[in-house]
Amino acid sequence: MTGEAARRNGHSSAVPTRGCIAITADGAVLRTLKTSESLAREVVRTIIDQGLQPGDGLPTEGGMLEQYGVSRESLREGLRLLEVQGLISIRRGPGGGPVVGSVHPANLGRISTLYFHMAGATYNELFDAWMFAECILAERAARASDRTARVAAMAPYLELNEVRETPEELARFVQEHAMFHGAVASLVGNRVLELTLQTMGQIVSHHVATVDDPRIMHDLIADDHLRLARAIAAGHSGQASTFMRDHIEGVARYTRERLGARMDDLIEWQ
């Protein structure tokens, strides 16, 4: 079986798809950090140690050069590493400088697409992974021991909302869909799972919103969120997992009908 045939049939293969790079397990895990990478980690530690929050300012370039004892080139490269991942932003002009960003799974998803693309991963594979991730999150959310927290997290989704045909409503609709899945993930009690397992859904949401109008799926999504919210609030973990699977299958079916052969395209963040 060729690498392409193996990929399409769901089998792993040591032979990469033509034009793609095989996933390996070599010695990269032991690679020594560059100075800029070490600096980026020191900045993150400073943010946490000082209890800084999104929007809080960080020291000026001169202050950081003195604080961390690195070259200007390494400092700027390290800050760019953090900026491109959304962990800080850089305000330009007088009074500007680095500002604390946010921890958002969309930023992790955006970076992940570079790896997925080079590895030859397709949107069909992405939807498979998304279903796996979301079913785990839904089941664990419903098993969260704090019933009050479950009910509070699901409360905004226990009613059906209208959606209008305006650009602003498109942005709000996409945001609300992502926020629902974020609310589910917030209940799992494990920040590694909460952050990493949301990345697939963030990539899906971004891609669908850029190539189509997801409001067409409003009734499907709203109904699915409603019954999921009820199951999670009530602590019915089996139902929550089943309903989530049905939800992802519905979105995947709709997307496959709309995109057709493009589901075999390599994953990217457009």
PDB file of C-alpha atoms in Angstrom:
ATOM      1  CA  MET A   1       0.000   0.000   0.000  1.00  0.00           C
ATOM      2  CA  THR A   2       1.382   3.410  -0.918  1.00  0.00           C
ATOM      3  CA  GLY A   3       1.680   6.256   1.598  1.00  0.00           C
ATOM      4  CA  GLU A   4      -1.255   8.021  -0.094  1.00  0.00           C
ATOM      5  CA  ALA A   5      -3.441   4.899  -0.031  1.00  0.00           C
ATOM      6  CA  ALA A   6      -2.557   4.214   3.589  1.00  0.00           C
ATOM      7  CA  ARG A   7      -3.467   7.751   4.579  1.00  0.00           C
ATOM      8  CA  ARG A   8      -6.823   7.623   2.828  1.00  0.00           C
ATOM      9  CA  ASN A   9      -7.643   4.310   4.508  1.00  0.00           C
ATOM     10  CA  GLY A  10      -6.786   5.597   7.969  1.00  0.00           C
ATOM     11  CA  HIS A  11      -3.541   3.638   8.355  1.00  0.00           C
ATOM     12  CA  SER A  12      -0.263   5.102   9.508  1.00  0.00           C
ATOM     13  CA  SER A  13       2.729   4.677   7.266  1.00  0.00           C
ATOM     14  CA  ALA A  14       6.428   5.378   7.513  1.00  0.00           C
ATOM     15  CA  VAL A  15       6.279   6.559   3.900  1.00  0.00           C
ATOM     16  CA  PRO A  16       5.083  10.177   3.755  1.00  0.00           C
ATOM     17  CA  THR A  17       2.494  11.356   1.270  1.00  0.00           C
ATOM     18  CA  ARG A  18       4.225  12.954  -1.723  1.00  0.00           C
ATOM     19  CA  GLY A  19       5.207  16.501  -0.848  1.00  0.00           C
ATOM     20  CA  CYS A  20       4.718  15.912   2.888  1.00  0.00           C
ATOM     21  CA  ILE A  21       7.113  15.102   5.700  1.00  0.00           C
ATOM     22  CA  ALA A  22       6.838  11.934   7.783  1.00  0.00           C
ATOM     23  CA  ILE A  23       6.102  12.267  11.504  1.00  0.00           C
ATOM     24  CA  THR A  24       9.227  11.075  13.314  1.00  0.00           C
ATOM     25  CA  ALA A  25      10.433  10.335  16.820  1.00  0.00           C
ATOM     26  CA  ASP A  26      14.059  11.359  16.563  1.00  0.00           C
ATOM     27  CA  GLY A  27      16.250  13.284  19.008  1.00  0.00           C
ATOM     28  CA  ALA A  28      14.507  16.652  18.656  1.00  0.00           C
ATOM     29  CA  VAL A  29      13.137  16.305  22.179  1.00  0.00           C
ATOM     30  CA  LEU A  30      16.676  16.759  23.520  1.00  0.00           C
ATOM     31  CA  ARG A  31      17.552  19.792  21.377  1.00  0.00           C
ATOM     32  CA  THR A  32      19.145  22.614  23.359  1.00  0.00           C
ATOM     33  CA  LEU A  33      16.998  25.747  23.511  1.00  0.00           C
ATOM     34  CA  LYS A  34      18.141  28.817  21.603  1.00  0.00           C
ATOM     35  CA  THR A  35      18.744  31.933  23.678  1.00  0.00           C
ATOM     36  CA  SER A  36      15.558  33.512  22.282  1.00  0.00           C
ATOM     37  CA  GLU A  37      13.519  30.454  23.288  1.00  0.00           C
ATOM     38  CA  SER A  38      14.941  30.508  26.801  1.00  0.00           C
ATOM     39  CA  LEU A  39      14.180  34.222  26.992  1.00  0.00           C
ATOM     40  CA  ALA A  40      10.563  33.605  25.923  1.00  0.00           C
ATOM     41  CA  ARG A  41      10.179  31.104  28.748  1.00  0.00           C
ATOM     42  CA  GLU A  42      11.706  33.527  31.245  1.00  0.00           C
ATOM     43  CA  VAL A  43       9.200  36.192  30.211  1.00  0.00           C
ATOM     44  CA  VAL A  44       6.339  33.734  30.714  1.00  0.00           C
ATOM     45  CA  ARG A  45       7.674  32.847  34.161  1.00  0.00           C
ATOM     46  CA  THR A  46       7.866  36.556  35.018  1.00  0.00           C
ATOM     47  CA  ILE A  47       4.232  37.049  33.946  1.00  0.00           C
ATOM     48  CA  ILE A  48       3.081  34.206  36.190  1.00  0.00           C
ATOM     49  CA  ASP A  49       5.378  35.020  39.140  1.00  0.00           C
ATOM     50  CA  GLN A  50       4.183  38.639  39.187  1.00  0.00           C
ATOM     51  CA  GLY A  51       0.520  37.710  38.775  1.00  0.00           C
ATOM     52  CA  LEU A  52       0.139  39.773  35.598  1.00  0.00           C
ATOM     53  CA  GLN A  53      -3.080  39.572  33.584  1.00  0.00           C
ATOM     54  CA  PRO A  54      -4.037  40.199  29.923  1.00  0.00           C
ATOM     55  CA  GLY A  55      -3.537  43.860  29.084  1.00  0.00           C
ATOM     56  CA  ASP A  56      -0.903  44.477  31.764  1.00  0.00           C
ATOM     57  CA  GLY A  57       2.279  46.077  30.493  1.00  0.00           C
ATOM     58  CA  LEU A  58       5.713  44.461  30.597  1.00  0.00           C
ATOM     59  CA  PRO A  59       9.040  46.297  31.035  1.00  0.00           C
ATOM     60  CA  THR A  60      10.478  48.333  28.183  1.00  0.00           C
ATOM     61  CA  GLU A  61      13.102  46.894  25.868  1.00  0.00           C
ATOM     62  CA  GLY A  62      15.835  48.585  27.875  1.00  0.00           C
ATOM     63  CA  GLY A  63      14.432  47.224  31.109  1.00  0.00           C
ATOM     64  CA  MET A  64      14.248  43.694  29.700  1.00  0.00           C
ATOM     65  CA  LEU A  65      17.783  43.839  28.346  1.00  0.00           C
ATOM     66  CA  GLU A  66      18.998  44.683  31.840  1.00  0.00           C
ATOM     67  CA  GLN A  67      16.684  42.203  33.571  1.00  0.00           C
ATOM     68  CA  TYR A  68      17.458  39.162  31.411  1.00  0.00           C
ATOM     69  CA  GLY A  69      21.026  39.926  30.304  1.00  0.00           C
ATOM     70  CA  VAL A  70      20.580  38.934  26.652  1.00  0.00           C
ATOM     71  CA  SER A  71      21.404  40.640  23.370  1.00  0.00           C
ATOM     72  CA  ARG A  72      18.910  42.973  21.722  1.00  0.00           C
ATOM     73  CA  GLU A  73      18.589  40.515  18.820  1.00  0.00           C
ATOM     74  CA  SER A  74      17.764  37.583  21.140  1.00  0.00           C
ATOM     75  CA  LEU A  75      15.286  39.705  23.107  1.00  0.00           C
ATOM     76  CA  ARG A  76      13.408  40.801  20.013  1.00  0.00           C
ATOM     77  CA  GLU A  77      13.360  37.286  18.590  1.00  0.00           C
ATOM     78  CA  GLY A  78      12.062  35.897  21.888  1.00  0.00           C
ATOM     79  CA  LEU A  79       9.320  38.512  22.063  1.00  0.00           C
ATOM     80  CA  ARG A  80       8.324  37.735  18.472  1.00  0.00           C
ATOM     81  CA  LEU A  81       8.000  34.055  19.424  1.00  0.00           C
ATOM     82  CA  LEU A  82       5.560  35.029  22.165  1.00  0.00           C
ATOM     83  CA  GLU A  83       3.717  37.545  20.005  1.00  0.00           C
ATOM     84  CA  VAL A  84       3.022  35.173  17.117  1.00  0.00           C
ATOM     85  CA  GLN A  85       1.501  32.720  19.615  1.00  0.00           C
ATOM     86  CA  GLY A  86      -0.730  35.378  21.184  1.00  0.00           C
ATOM     87  CA  LEU A  87       0.954  35.227  24.581  1.00  0.00           C
ATOM     88  CA  ILE A  88       1.955  38.881  24.346  1.00  0.00           C
ATOM     89  CA  SER A  89       1.169  41.756  21.997  1.00  0.00           C
ATOM     90  CA  ILE A  90       3.408  44.647  21.043  1.00  0.00           C
ATOM     91  CA  ARG A  91       1.944  48.137  21.179  1.00  0.00           C
ATOM     92  CA  ARG A  92       3.575  50.429  18.656  1.00  0.00           C
ATOM     93  CA  GLY A  93       4.376  54.102  19.000  1.00  0.00           C
ATOM     94  CA  PRO A  94       4.994  56.353  22.022  1.00  0.00           C
ATOM     95  CA  GLY A  95       4.161  54.669  25.302  1.00  0.00           C
ATOM     96  CA  GLY A  96       4.002  51.311  23.574  1.00  0.00           C
ATOM     97  CA  GLY A  97       5.814  48.105  24.363  1.00  0.00           C
ATOM     98  CA  PRO A  98       5.029  44.469  25.206  1.00  0.00           C
ATOM     99  CA  VAL A  99       1.664  43.715  26.805  1.00  0.00           C
ATOM    100  CA  VAL A 100       0.462  40.455  28.344  1.00  0.00           C
ATOM    101  CA  GLY A 101      -1.742  38.487  25.946  1.00  0.00           C
ATOM    102  CA  SER A 102      -4.098  35.570  26.562  1.00  0.00           C
ATOM    103  CA  VAL A 103      -4.006  31.784  26.742  1.00  0.00           C
ATOM    104  CA  HIS A 104      -6.336  30.874  23.891  1.00  0.00           C
ATOM    105  CA  PRO A 105      -6.611  27.469  22.187  1.00  0.00           C
ATOM    106  CA  ALA A 106      -7.102  29.230  18.825  1.00  0.00           C
ATOM    107  CA  ASN A 107      -3.509  30.464  18.973  1.00  0.00           C
ATOM    108  CA  LEU A 108      -2.275  26.968  19.738  1.00  0.00           C
ATOM    109  CA  GLY A 109      -4.460  25.676  16.913  1.00  0.00           C
ATOM    110  CA  ARG A 110      -3.057  28.237  14.485  1.00  0.00           C
ATOM    111  CA  ILE A 111       0.520  27.104  15.206  1.00  0.00           C
ATOM    112  CA  SER A 112      -0.527  23.429  15.078  1.00  0.00           C
ATOM    113  CA  THR A 113      -1.795  23.784  11.520  1.00  0.00           C
ATOM    114  CA  LEU A 114       1.786  24.323  10.352  1.00  0.00           C
ATOM    115  CA  TYR A 115       2.718  20.891  11.726  1.00  0.00           C
ATOM    116  CA  PHE A 116      -0.451  19.247  10.423  1.00  0.00           C
ATOM    117  CA  HIS A 117       0.090  20.697   6.947  1.00  0.00           C
ATOM    118  CA  MET A 118       3.714  19.584   6.702  1.00  0.00           C
ATOM    119  CA  ALA A 119       2.752  16.108   7.937  1.00  0.00           C
ATOM    120  CA  GLY A 120       0.093  15.792   5.211  1.00  0.00           C
ATOM    121  CA  ALA A 121      -2.911  15.765   7.569  1.00  0.00           C
ATOM    122  CA  THR A 122      -6.271  16.442   5.894  1.00  0.00           C
ATOM    123  CA  TYR A 123      -9.566  17.969   6.952  1.00  0.00           C
ATOM    124  CA  ASN A 124     -11.094  14.487   7.054  1.00  0.00           C
ATOM    125  CA  GLU A 125      -8.486  13.545   9.638  1.00  0.00           C
ATOM    126  CA  LEU A 126      -9.125  16.790  11.492  1.00  0.00           C
ATOM    127  CA  PHE A 127     -12.830  16.014  11.891  1.00  0.00           C
ATOM    128  CA  ASP A 128     -12.008  12.514  13.153  1.00  0.00           C
ATOM    129  CA  ALA A 129      -9.661  13.984  15.755  1.00  0.00           C
ATOM    130  CA  TRP A 130     -12.180  16.686  16.687  1.00  0.00           C
ATOM    131  CA  MET A 131     -14.875  14.092  17.388  1.00  0.00           C
ATOM    132  CA  PHE A 132     -12.514  12.092  19.587  1.00  0.00           C
ATOM    133  CA  ALA A 133     -11.458  15.188  21.536  1.00  0.00           C
ATOM    134  CA  GLU A 134     -14.927  16.638  22.041  1.00  0.00           C
ATOM    135  CA  CYS A 135     -16.447  13.344  23.198  1.00  0.00           C
ATOM    136  CA  ILE A 136     -13.769  13.085  25.886  1.00  0.00           C
ATOM    137  CA  LEU A 137     -14.405  16.668  27.000  1.00  0.00           C
ATOM    138  CA  ALA A 138     -18.198  16.249  27.075  1.00  0.00           C
ATOM    139  CA  GLU A 139     -18.040  13.048  29.115  1.00  0.00           C
ATOM    140  CA  ARG A 140     -15.586  14.487  31.640  1.00  0.00           C
ATOM    141  CA  ALA A 141     -17.564  17.729  31.876  1.00  0.00           C
ATOM    142  CA  ALA A 142     -20.727  15.828  32.778  1.00  0.00           C
ATOM    143  CA  ARG A 143     -18.760  13.882  35.411  1.00  0.00           C
ATOM    144  CA  ALA A 144     -17.526  17.059  37.093  1.00  0.00           C
ATOM    145  CA  SER A 145     -18.388  16.731  40.779  1.00  0.00           C
ATOM    146  CA  ASP A 146     -19.452  20.366  41.244  1.00  0.00           C
ATOM    147  CA  ARG A 147     -23.058  20.421  40.071  1.00  0.00           C
ATOM    148  CA  THR A 148     -23.335  24.163  40.646  1.00  0.00           C
ATOM    149  CA  ALA A 149     -20.403  24.761  38.317  1.00  0.00           C
ATOM    150  CA  ARG A 150     -21.914  22.499  35.651  1.00  0.00           C
ATOM    151  CA  VAL A 151     -25.227  24.309  35.738  1.00  0.00           C
ATOM    152  CA  ALA A 152     -23.589  27.746  35.715  1.00  0.00           C
ATOM    153  CA  ALA A 153     -21.354  26.878  32.751  1.00  0.00           C
ATOM    154  CA  MET A 154     -24.258  25.485  30.720  1.00  0.00           C
ATOM    155  CA  ALA A 155     -26.858  28.099  31.719  1.00  0.00           C
ATOM    156  CA  PRO A 156     -26.296  30.404  28.688  1.00  0.00           C
ATOM    157  CA  TYR A 157     -27.004  27.488  26.336  1.00  0.00           C
ATOM    158  CA  LEU A 158     -30.261  26.241  27.836  1.00  0.00           C
ATOM    159  CA  GLU A 159     -32.269  28.563  25.565  1.00  0.00           C
ATOM    160  CA  LEU A 160     -32.421  28.839  21.770  1.00  0.00           C
ATOM    161  CA  ASN A 161     -31.295  32.178  20.334  1.00  0.00           C
ATOM    162  CA  GLU A 162     -32.127  33.831  17.036  1.00  0.00           C
ATOM    163  CA  VAL A 163     -29.452  34.590  14.479  1.00  0.00           C
ATOM    164  CA  ARG A 164     -29.588  37.397  11.906  1.00  0.00           C
ATOM    165  CA  GLU A 165     -28.054  37.747   8.467  1.00  0.00           C
ATOM    166  CA  THR A 166     -25.434  40.416   9.191  1.00  0.00           C
ATOM    167  CA  PRO A 167     -21.619  40.260   9.312  1.00  0.00           C
ATOM    168  CA  GLU A 168     -21.761  41.124  13.003  1.00  0.00           C
ATOM    169  CA  GLU A 169     -24.120  38.222  13.640  1.00  0.00           C
ATOM    170  CA  LEU A 170     -21.815  35.875  11.724  1.00  0.00           C
ATOM    171  CA  ALA A 171     -18.940  36.793  14.040  1.00  0.00           C
ATOM    172  CA  ARG A 172     -21.177  36.445  17.093  1.00  0.00           C
ATOM    173  CA  PHE A 173     -22.504  33.078  15.933  1.00  0.00           C
ATOM    174  CA  VAL A 174     -19.013  31.666  15.408  1.00  0.00           C
ATOM    175  CA  GLN A 175     -17.914  33.052  18.773  1.00  0.00           C
ATOM    176  CA  GLU A 176     -20.907  31.582  20.609  1.00  0.00           C
ATOM    177  CA  HIS A 177     -20.310  28.178  19.055  1.00  0.00           C
ATOM    178  CA  ALA A 178     -16.658  28.276  20.151  1.00  0.00           C
ATOM    179  CA  MET A 179     -17.644  29.584  23.595  1.00  0.00           C
ATOM    180  CA  PHE A 180     -20.004  26.656  24.110  1.00  0.00           C
ATOM    181  CA  HIS A 181     -17.221  24.164  23.486  1.00  0.00           C
ATOM    182  CA  GLY A 182     -14.945  26.264  25.689  1.00  0.00           C
ATOM    183  CA  ALA A 183     -17.528  26.147  28.484  1.00  0.00           C
ATOM    184  CA  VAL A 184     -17.658  22.360  28.189  1.00  0.00           C
ATOM    185  CA  ALA A 185     -13.864  22.121  28.304  1.00  0.00           C
ATOM    186  CA  SER A 186     -13.686  24.400  31.353  1.00  0.00           C
ATOM    187  CA  LEU A 187     -15.454  21.738  33.413  1.00  0.00           C
ATOM    188  CA  VAL A 188     -13.007  18.883  32.855  1.00  0.00           C
ATOM    189  CA  GLY A 189     -10.694  19.899  35.717  1.00  0.00           C
ATOM    190  CA  ASN A 190      -7.540  19.410  33.678  1.00  0.00           C
ATOM    191  CA  ARG A 191      -5.981  22.448  32.018  1.00  0.00           C
ATOM    192  CA  VAL A 192      -3.829  20.376  29.666  1.00  0.00           C
ATOM    193  CA  LEU A 193      -6.928  18.668  28.277  1.00  0.00           C
ATOM    194  CA  GLU A 194      -8.900  21.914  28.333  1.00  0.00           C
ATOM    195  CA  LEU A 195      -6.324  23.730  26.230  1.00  0.00           C
ATOM    196  CA  THR A 196      -5.029  21.078  23.848  1.00  0.00           C
ATOM    197  CA  LEU A 197      -8.249  19.234  23.014  1.00  0.00           C
ATOM    198  CA  GLN A 198      -9.958  22.471  21.993  1.00  0.00           C
ATOM    199  CA  THR A 199      -7.438  23.203  19.264  1.00  0.00           C
ATOM    200  CA  MET A 200      -9.090  20.928  16.691  1.00  0.00           C
ATOM    201  CA  GLY A 201     -12.457  22.655  17.110  1.00  0.00           C
ATOM    202  CA  GLN A 202     -10.837  26.065  16.812  1.00  0.00           C
ATOM    203  CA  ILE A 203      -9.276  25.085  13.487  1.00  0.00           C
ATOM    204  CA  VAL A 204     -12.596  23.691  12.239  1.00  0.00           C
ATOM    205  CA  SER A 205     -14.511  26.814  13.296  1.00  0.00           C
ATOM    206  CA  HIS A 206     -12.000  29.110  11.621  1.00  0.00           C
ATOM    207  CA  HIS A 207     -11.942  27.132   8.385  1.00  0.00           C
ATOM    208  CA  VAL A 208     -15.717  26.762   8.085  1.00  0.00           C
ATOM    209  CA  ALA A 209     -16.234  30.470   8.802  1.00  0.00           C
ATOM    210  CA  THR A 210     -13.768  31.479   6.079  1.00  0.00           C
ATOM    211  CA  VAL A 211     -15.088  29.223   3.313  1.00  0.00           C
ATOM    212  CA  ASP A 212     -18.803  29.124   4.115  1.00  0.00           C
ATOM    213  CA  ASP A 213     -21.547  30.711   6.229  1.00  0.00           C
ATOM    214  CA  PRO A 214     -21.977  28.477   9.296  1.00  0.00           C
ATOM    215  CA  ARG A 215     -25.261  30.229  10.179  1.00  0.00           C
ATOM    216  CA  ILE A 216     -26.874  27.845   7.699  1.00  0.00           C
ATOM    217  CA  MET A 217     -26.290  25.219  10.383  1.00  0.00           C
ATOM    218  CA  HIS A 218     -27.865  27.395  13.096  1.00  0.00           C
ATOM    219  CA  ASP A 219     -30.818  25.114  13.866  1.00  0.00           C
ATOM    220  CA  LEU A 220     -28.623  22.009  13.936  1.00  0.00           C
ATOM    221  CA  ILE A 221     -25.999  23.602  16.163  1.00  0.00           C
ATOM    222  CA  ALA A 222     -28.466  25.334  18.493  1.00  0.00           C
ATOM    223  CA  ASP A 223     -30.527  22.171  19.044  1.00  0.00           C
ATOM    224  CA  ASP A 224     -27.391  20.098  19.631  1.00  0.00           C
ATOM    225  CA  HIS A 225     -25.991  22.618  22.115  1.00  0.00           C
ATOM    226  CA  LEU A 226     -29.307  22.662  23.972  1.00  0.00           C
ATOM    227  CA  ARG A 227     -29.488  18.927  24.552  1.00  0.00           C
ATOM    228  CA  LEU A 228     -25.778  18.764  25.318  1.00  0.00           C
ATOM    229  CA  ALA A 229     -26.118  21.554  27.872  1.00  0.00           C
ATOM    230  CA  ARG A 230     -29.015  19.740  29.531  1.00  0.00           C
ATOM    231  CA  ALA A 231     -27.115  16.431  29.683  1.00  0.00           C
ATOM    232  CA  ILE A 232     -23.948  18.024  31.092  1.00  0.00           C
ATOM    233  CA  ALA A 233     -25.830  20.142  33.637  1.00  0.00           C
ATOM    234  CA  ALA A 234     -27.678  17.018  34.789  1.00  0.00           C
ATOM    235  CA  GLY A 235     -24.457  15.004  35.052  1.00  0.00           C
ATOM    236  CA  HIS A 236     -25.397  12.402  32.428  1.00  0.00           C
ATOM    237  CA  SER A 237     -21.934  11.564  31.110  1.00  0.00           C
ATOM    238  CA  GLY A 238     -22.989   8.777  28.740  1.00  0.00           C
ATOM    239  CA  GLN A 239     -25.620  10.964  27.119  1.00  0.00           C
ATOM    240  CA  ALA A 240     -23.208  13.867  26.877  1.00  0.00           C
ATOM    241  CA  SER A 241     -20.660  11.761  25.006  1.00  0.00           C
ATOM    242  CA  THR A 242     -23.302  10.334  22.664  1.00  0.00           C
ATOM    243  CA  PHE A 243     -24.873  13.723  21.975  1.00  0.00           C
ATOM    244  CA  MET A 244     -21.462  15.229  21.288  1.00  0.00           C
ATOM    245  CA  ARG A 245     -20.669  12.475  18.823  1.00  0.00           C
ATOM    246  CA  ASP A 246     -23.980  13.102  17.069  1.00  0.00           C
ATOM    247  CA  HIS A 247     -23.234  16.842  17.030  1.00  0.00           C
ATOM    248  CA  ILE A 248     -19.780  16.488  15.487  1.00  0.00           C
ATOM    249  CA  GLU A 249     -21.062  13.924  12.967  1.00  0.00           C
ATOM    250  CA  GLY A 250     -23.777  16.365  11.915  1.00  0.00           C
ATOM    251  CA  VAL A 251     -21.333  19.222  11.436  1.00  0.00           C
ATOM    252  CA  ALA A 252     -18.910  16.912   9.605  1.00  0.00           C
ATOM    253  CA  ARG A 253     -21.665  15.595   7.324  1.00  0.00           C
ATOM    254  CA  TYR A 254     -22.764  19.120   6.435  1.00  0.00           C
ATOM    255  CA  THR A 255     -19.173  20.210   5.824  1.00  0.00           C
ATOM    256  CA  ARG A 256     -18.397  17.206   3.629  1.00  0.00           C
ATOM    257  CA  GLU A 257     -21.483  17.933   1.531  1.00  0.00           C
ATOM    258  CA  ARG A 258     -20.414  21.553   1.074  1.00  0.00           C
ATOM    259  CA  LEU A 259     -16.682  21.028   0.550  1.00  0.00           C
ATOM    260  CA  GLY A 260     -16.669  17.697  -1.269  1.00  0.00           C
ATOM    261  CA  ALA A 261     -13.190  16.744  -2.452  1.00  0.00           C
ATOM    262  CA  ARG A 262     -11.673  19.672  -0.555  1.00  0.00           C
ATOM    263  CA  MET A 263     -12.012  17.596   2.626  1.00  0.00           C
ATOM    264  CA  ASP A 264      -8.880  15.822   1.371  1.00  0.00           C
ATOM    265  CA  ASP A 265      -6.977  19.135   1.264  1.00  0.00           C
ATOM    266  CA  LEU A 266      -4.135  19.634   3.701  1.00  0.00           C
ATOM    267  CA  ILE A 267      -5.047  21.492   6.889  1.00  0.00           C
ATOM    268  CA  GLU A 268      -4.154  25.164   7.016  1.00  0.00           C
ATOM    269  CA  TRP A 269      -5.129  28.384   8.781  1.00  0.00           C
ATOM    270  CA  GLN A 270      -6.366  30.651   6.012  1.00  0.00           C
TER     271      GLN A 270
END
